[in-house]
Short mmCIF file of C-alpha atoms in Angstrom, two decimals:
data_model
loop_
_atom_site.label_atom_id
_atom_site.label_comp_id
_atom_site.label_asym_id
_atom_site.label_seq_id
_atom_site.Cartn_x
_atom_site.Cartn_y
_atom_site.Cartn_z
CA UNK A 1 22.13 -88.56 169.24
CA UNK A 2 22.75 -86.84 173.04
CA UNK A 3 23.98 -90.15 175.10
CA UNK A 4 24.25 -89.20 179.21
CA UNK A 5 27.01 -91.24 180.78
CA UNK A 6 26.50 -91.08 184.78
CA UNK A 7 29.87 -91.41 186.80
CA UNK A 8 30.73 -91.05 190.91
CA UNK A 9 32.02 -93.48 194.00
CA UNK A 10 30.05 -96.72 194.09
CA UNK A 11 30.13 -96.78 198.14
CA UNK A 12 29.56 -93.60 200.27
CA UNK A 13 29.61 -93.98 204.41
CA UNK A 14 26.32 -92.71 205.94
CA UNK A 15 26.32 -89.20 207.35
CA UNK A 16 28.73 -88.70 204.21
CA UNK A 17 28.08 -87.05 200.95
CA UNK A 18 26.97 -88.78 197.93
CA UNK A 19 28.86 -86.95 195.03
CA UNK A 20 27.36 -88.21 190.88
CA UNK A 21 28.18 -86.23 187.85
CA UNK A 22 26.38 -86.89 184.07
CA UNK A 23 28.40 -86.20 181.19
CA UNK A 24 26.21 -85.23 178.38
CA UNK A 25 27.73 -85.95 174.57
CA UNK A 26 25.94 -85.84 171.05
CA UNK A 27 24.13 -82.55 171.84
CA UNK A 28 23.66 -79.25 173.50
CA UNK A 29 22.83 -78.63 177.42
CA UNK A 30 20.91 -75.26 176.65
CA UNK A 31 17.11 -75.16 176.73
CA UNK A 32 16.49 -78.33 178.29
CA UNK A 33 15.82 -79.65 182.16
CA UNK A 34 17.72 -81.94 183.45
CA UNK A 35 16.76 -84.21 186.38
CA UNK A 36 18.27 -86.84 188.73
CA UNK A 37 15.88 -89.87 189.45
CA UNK A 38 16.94 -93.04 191.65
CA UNK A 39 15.81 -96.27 192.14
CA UNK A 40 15.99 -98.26 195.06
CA UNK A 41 16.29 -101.66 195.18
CA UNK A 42 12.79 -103.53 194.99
CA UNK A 43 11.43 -100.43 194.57
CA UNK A 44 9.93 -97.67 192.02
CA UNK A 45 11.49 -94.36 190.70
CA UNK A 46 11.49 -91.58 192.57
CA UNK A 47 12.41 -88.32 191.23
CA UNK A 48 15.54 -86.54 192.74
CA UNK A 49 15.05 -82.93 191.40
CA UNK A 50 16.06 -81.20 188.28
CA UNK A 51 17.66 -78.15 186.75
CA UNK A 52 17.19 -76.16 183.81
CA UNK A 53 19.99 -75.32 181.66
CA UNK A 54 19.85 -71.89 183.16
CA UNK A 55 20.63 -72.93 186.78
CA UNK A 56 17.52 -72.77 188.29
CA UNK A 57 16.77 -76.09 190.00
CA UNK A 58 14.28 -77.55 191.81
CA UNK A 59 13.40 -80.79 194.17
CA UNK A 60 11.54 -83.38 195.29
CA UNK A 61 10.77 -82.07 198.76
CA UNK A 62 11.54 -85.25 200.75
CA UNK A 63 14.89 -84.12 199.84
CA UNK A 64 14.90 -80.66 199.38
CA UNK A 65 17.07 -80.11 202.36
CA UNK A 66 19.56 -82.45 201.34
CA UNK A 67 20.02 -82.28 197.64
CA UNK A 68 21.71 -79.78 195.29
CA UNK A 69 21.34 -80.22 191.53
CA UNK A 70 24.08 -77.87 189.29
CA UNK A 71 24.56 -77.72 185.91
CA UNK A 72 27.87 -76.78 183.82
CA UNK A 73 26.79 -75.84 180.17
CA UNK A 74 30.46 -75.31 179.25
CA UNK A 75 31.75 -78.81 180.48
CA UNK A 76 28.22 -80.34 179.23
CA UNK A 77 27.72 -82.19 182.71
CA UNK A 78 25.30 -82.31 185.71
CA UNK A 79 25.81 -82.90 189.08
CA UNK A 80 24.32 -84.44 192.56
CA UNK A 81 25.00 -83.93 195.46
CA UNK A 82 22.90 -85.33 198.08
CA UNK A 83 24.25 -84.68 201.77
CA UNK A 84 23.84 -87.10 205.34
CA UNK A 85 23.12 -89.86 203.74
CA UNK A 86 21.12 -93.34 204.92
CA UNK A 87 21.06 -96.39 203.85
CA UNK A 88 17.81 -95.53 202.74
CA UNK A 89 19.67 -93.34 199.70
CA UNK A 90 20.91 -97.07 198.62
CA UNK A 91 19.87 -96.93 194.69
CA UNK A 92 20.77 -97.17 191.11
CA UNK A 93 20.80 -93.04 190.05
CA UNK A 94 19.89 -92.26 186.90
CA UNK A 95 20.27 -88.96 184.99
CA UNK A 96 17.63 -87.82 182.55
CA UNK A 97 16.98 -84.99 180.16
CA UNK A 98 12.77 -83.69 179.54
CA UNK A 99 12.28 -82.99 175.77
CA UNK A 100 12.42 -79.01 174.10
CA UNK A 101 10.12 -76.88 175.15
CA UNK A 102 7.09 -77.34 177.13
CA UNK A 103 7.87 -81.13 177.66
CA UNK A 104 7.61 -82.60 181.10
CA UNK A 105 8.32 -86.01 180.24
CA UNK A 106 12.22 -88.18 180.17
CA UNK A 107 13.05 -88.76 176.51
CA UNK A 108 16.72 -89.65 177.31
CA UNK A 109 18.14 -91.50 179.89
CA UNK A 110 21.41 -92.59 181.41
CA UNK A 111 22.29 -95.98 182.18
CA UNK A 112 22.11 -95.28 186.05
CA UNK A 113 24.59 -96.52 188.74
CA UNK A 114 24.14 -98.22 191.79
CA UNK A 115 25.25 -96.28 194.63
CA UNK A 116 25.24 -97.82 197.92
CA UNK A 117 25.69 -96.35 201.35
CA UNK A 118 26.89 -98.55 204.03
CA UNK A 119 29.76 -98.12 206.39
CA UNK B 1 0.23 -83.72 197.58
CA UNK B 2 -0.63 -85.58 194.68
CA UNK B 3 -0.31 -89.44 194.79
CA UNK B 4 -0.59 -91.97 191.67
CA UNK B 5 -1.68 -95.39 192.15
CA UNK B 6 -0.96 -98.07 189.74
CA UNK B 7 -3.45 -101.13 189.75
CA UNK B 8 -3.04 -104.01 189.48
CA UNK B 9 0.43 -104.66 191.29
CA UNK B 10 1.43 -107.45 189.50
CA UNK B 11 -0.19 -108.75 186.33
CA UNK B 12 0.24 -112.15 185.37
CA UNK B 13 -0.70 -112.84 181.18
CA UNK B 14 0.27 -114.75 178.35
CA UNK B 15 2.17 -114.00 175.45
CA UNK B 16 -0.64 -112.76 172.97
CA UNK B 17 -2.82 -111.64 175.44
CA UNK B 18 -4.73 -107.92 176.01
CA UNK B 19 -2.94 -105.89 178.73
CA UNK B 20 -5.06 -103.18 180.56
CA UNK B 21 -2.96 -100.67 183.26
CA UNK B 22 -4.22 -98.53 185.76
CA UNK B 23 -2.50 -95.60 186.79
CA UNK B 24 -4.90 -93.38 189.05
CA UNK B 25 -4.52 -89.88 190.18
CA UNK B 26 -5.63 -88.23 193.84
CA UNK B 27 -5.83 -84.72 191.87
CA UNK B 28 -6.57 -84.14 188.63
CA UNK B 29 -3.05 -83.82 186.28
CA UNK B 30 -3.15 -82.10 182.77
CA UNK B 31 -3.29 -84.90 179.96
CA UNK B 32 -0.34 -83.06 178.26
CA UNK B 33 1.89 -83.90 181.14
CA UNK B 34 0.90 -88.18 182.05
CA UNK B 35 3.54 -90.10 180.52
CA UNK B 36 4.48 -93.95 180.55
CA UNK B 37 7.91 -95.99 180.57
CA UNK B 38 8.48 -99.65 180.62
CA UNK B 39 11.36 -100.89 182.63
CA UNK B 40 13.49 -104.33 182.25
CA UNK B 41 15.58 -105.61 184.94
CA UNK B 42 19.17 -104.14 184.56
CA UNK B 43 18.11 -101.56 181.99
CA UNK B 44 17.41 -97.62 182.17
CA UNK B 45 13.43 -96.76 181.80
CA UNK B 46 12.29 -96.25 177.90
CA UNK B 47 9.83 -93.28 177.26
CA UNK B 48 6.42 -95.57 175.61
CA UNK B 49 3.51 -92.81 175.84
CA UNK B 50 3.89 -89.05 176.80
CA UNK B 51 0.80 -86.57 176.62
CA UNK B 52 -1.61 -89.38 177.62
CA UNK B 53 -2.30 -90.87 174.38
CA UNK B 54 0.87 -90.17 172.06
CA UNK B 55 3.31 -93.29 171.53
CA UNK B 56 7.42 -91.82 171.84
CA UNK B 57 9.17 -92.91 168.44
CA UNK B 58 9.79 -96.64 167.77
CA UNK B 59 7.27 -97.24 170.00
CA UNK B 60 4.68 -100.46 168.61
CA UNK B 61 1.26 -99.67 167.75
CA UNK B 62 -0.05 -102.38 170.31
CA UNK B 63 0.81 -100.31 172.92
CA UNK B 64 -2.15 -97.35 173.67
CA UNK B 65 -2.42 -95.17 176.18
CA UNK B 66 -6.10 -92.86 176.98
CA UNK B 67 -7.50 -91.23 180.02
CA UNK B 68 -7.69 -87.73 181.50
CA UNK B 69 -8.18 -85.88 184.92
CA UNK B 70 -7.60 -88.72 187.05
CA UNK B 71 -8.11 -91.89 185.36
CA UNK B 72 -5.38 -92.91 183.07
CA UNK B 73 -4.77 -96.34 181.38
CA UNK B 74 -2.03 -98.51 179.54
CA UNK B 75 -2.91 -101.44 176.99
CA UNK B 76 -1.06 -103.11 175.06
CA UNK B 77 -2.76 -105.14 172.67
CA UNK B 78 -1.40 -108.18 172.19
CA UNK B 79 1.75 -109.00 174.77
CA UNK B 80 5.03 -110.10 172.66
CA UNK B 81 7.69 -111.49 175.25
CA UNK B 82 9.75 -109.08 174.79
CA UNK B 83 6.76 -107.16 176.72
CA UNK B 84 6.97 -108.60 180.25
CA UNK B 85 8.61 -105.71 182.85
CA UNK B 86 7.37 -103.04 184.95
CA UNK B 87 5.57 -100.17 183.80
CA UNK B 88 5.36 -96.61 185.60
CA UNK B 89 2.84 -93.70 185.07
CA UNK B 90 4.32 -89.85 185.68
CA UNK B 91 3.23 -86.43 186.08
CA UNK B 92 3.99 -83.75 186.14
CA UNK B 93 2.59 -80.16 187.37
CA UNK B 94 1.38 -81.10 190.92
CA UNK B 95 3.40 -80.85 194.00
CA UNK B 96 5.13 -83.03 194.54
CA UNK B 97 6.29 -81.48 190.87
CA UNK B 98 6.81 -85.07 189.54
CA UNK B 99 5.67 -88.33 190.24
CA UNK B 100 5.89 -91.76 189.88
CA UNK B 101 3.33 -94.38 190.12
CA UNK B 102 4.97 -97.12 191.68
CA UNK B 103 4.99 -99.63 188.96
CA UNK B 104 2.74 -102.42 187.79
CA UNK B 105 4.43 -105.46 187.16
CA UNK B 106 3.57 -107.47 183.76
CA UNK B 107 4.97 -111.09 184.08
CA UNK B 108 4.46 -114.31 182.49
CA UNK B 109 1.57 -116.58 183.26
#
């Protein structure tokens, strides 16, 4: 059963860098998209972006100049990294894998972690 | 850009009661790509309906899910306590490439 584990600095200074990383285990990287959603507090989801197991990513354009989404097939993790950031980035991150295929929809998700930017 | 609204905001039910959720599109989004979650404080979204109208595994057969184009809708039939959170709609296909509805609340009456 694939399990995502999400891991990076709980704090981040604004204007700074936010820096996350998903460790997939229990399954394969290849053939499937893999996104970055958030939460912020009191509010809904919002989707980050995603890549497919090939490289190719793409975002959310509220953040599209902001974000980059990689993916390492050989080390089975993802990565954010989400540049000058706000307090307005304040949120629980969650990393999330679409089903096989032609499936546009999360069937796995990591637990998330709150990252909060404040100086 | 495509926006979904979720009606009502906040739902307010008893334990045993119908449950009807709105989840409304300003363009029209393919049924194959509308999909549902429920959310509990402190816990990760769980996948309940994908493709409109197909519950994910383990998912209860009180909870339904219909609709096309535009209109899309939630019910679950009877609400067990373990029921009460926040639900999301999503697409995908539109640009923005994926959405969120921003959550109806179900909570105890």
């Amino acid at each position: 059963q694939v399990q995502l584990q999400e891991s990076g600095p709980g704090l981040v200074k604004p204007s700074e860098t936010l820096s996350l990383s998903c460790t997939v285990s229990g399954g394969s990287m290849s053939g499937y998209y893999w996104s970055w959603i958030r939460k912020p507090p009191g509010k809904g989801l919002e989707w980050v972006g995603h890549v497919y197991s090939s490289g190719s990513a793409n975002y959310n354009p509220s953040l599209n100049s902001r974000v980059t989404i990689s993916v390492d097939t050989s080390k089975n993790q993802l990565s954010l990294k989400l540049r000058s950031v706000t307090a307005a980035d304040t949120a629980v991150y969650y990393c999330a894998r679409m089903g096989y295929g032609d499936v546009r929809h999360f069937q796995v998700w990591g637990q998330g972690t709150l990252v909060t930017v404040s100086s | 850009e495509i926006v979904l609204t979720q009606s009502p905001g906040t739902l307010s039910l008893s334990p045993g009661e119908r449950a009807t959720l709105s989840c409304r599109a300003s363009q029209s989004v393919s049924s194959s790509y509308l999909a549902w979650y429920q959310q509990k404080p402190g816990q990760a979204p769980r996948l309940l309906i994908y493709g409109a109208s197909n519950r994910a595994t383990g998912i209860p057969d009180r909870f339904s899910g219909s609709g096309s184009g535009t209109d899309f809708t939630l019910t679950i039939s009877r609400l067990e306590p373990e029921d009460f959170a926040v639900y999301y709609c999503q697409q995908y296909g539109n640009s923005p490439l994926l959405t969120f509805g921003p959550g109806t609340k179900v909570d105890i009456k």
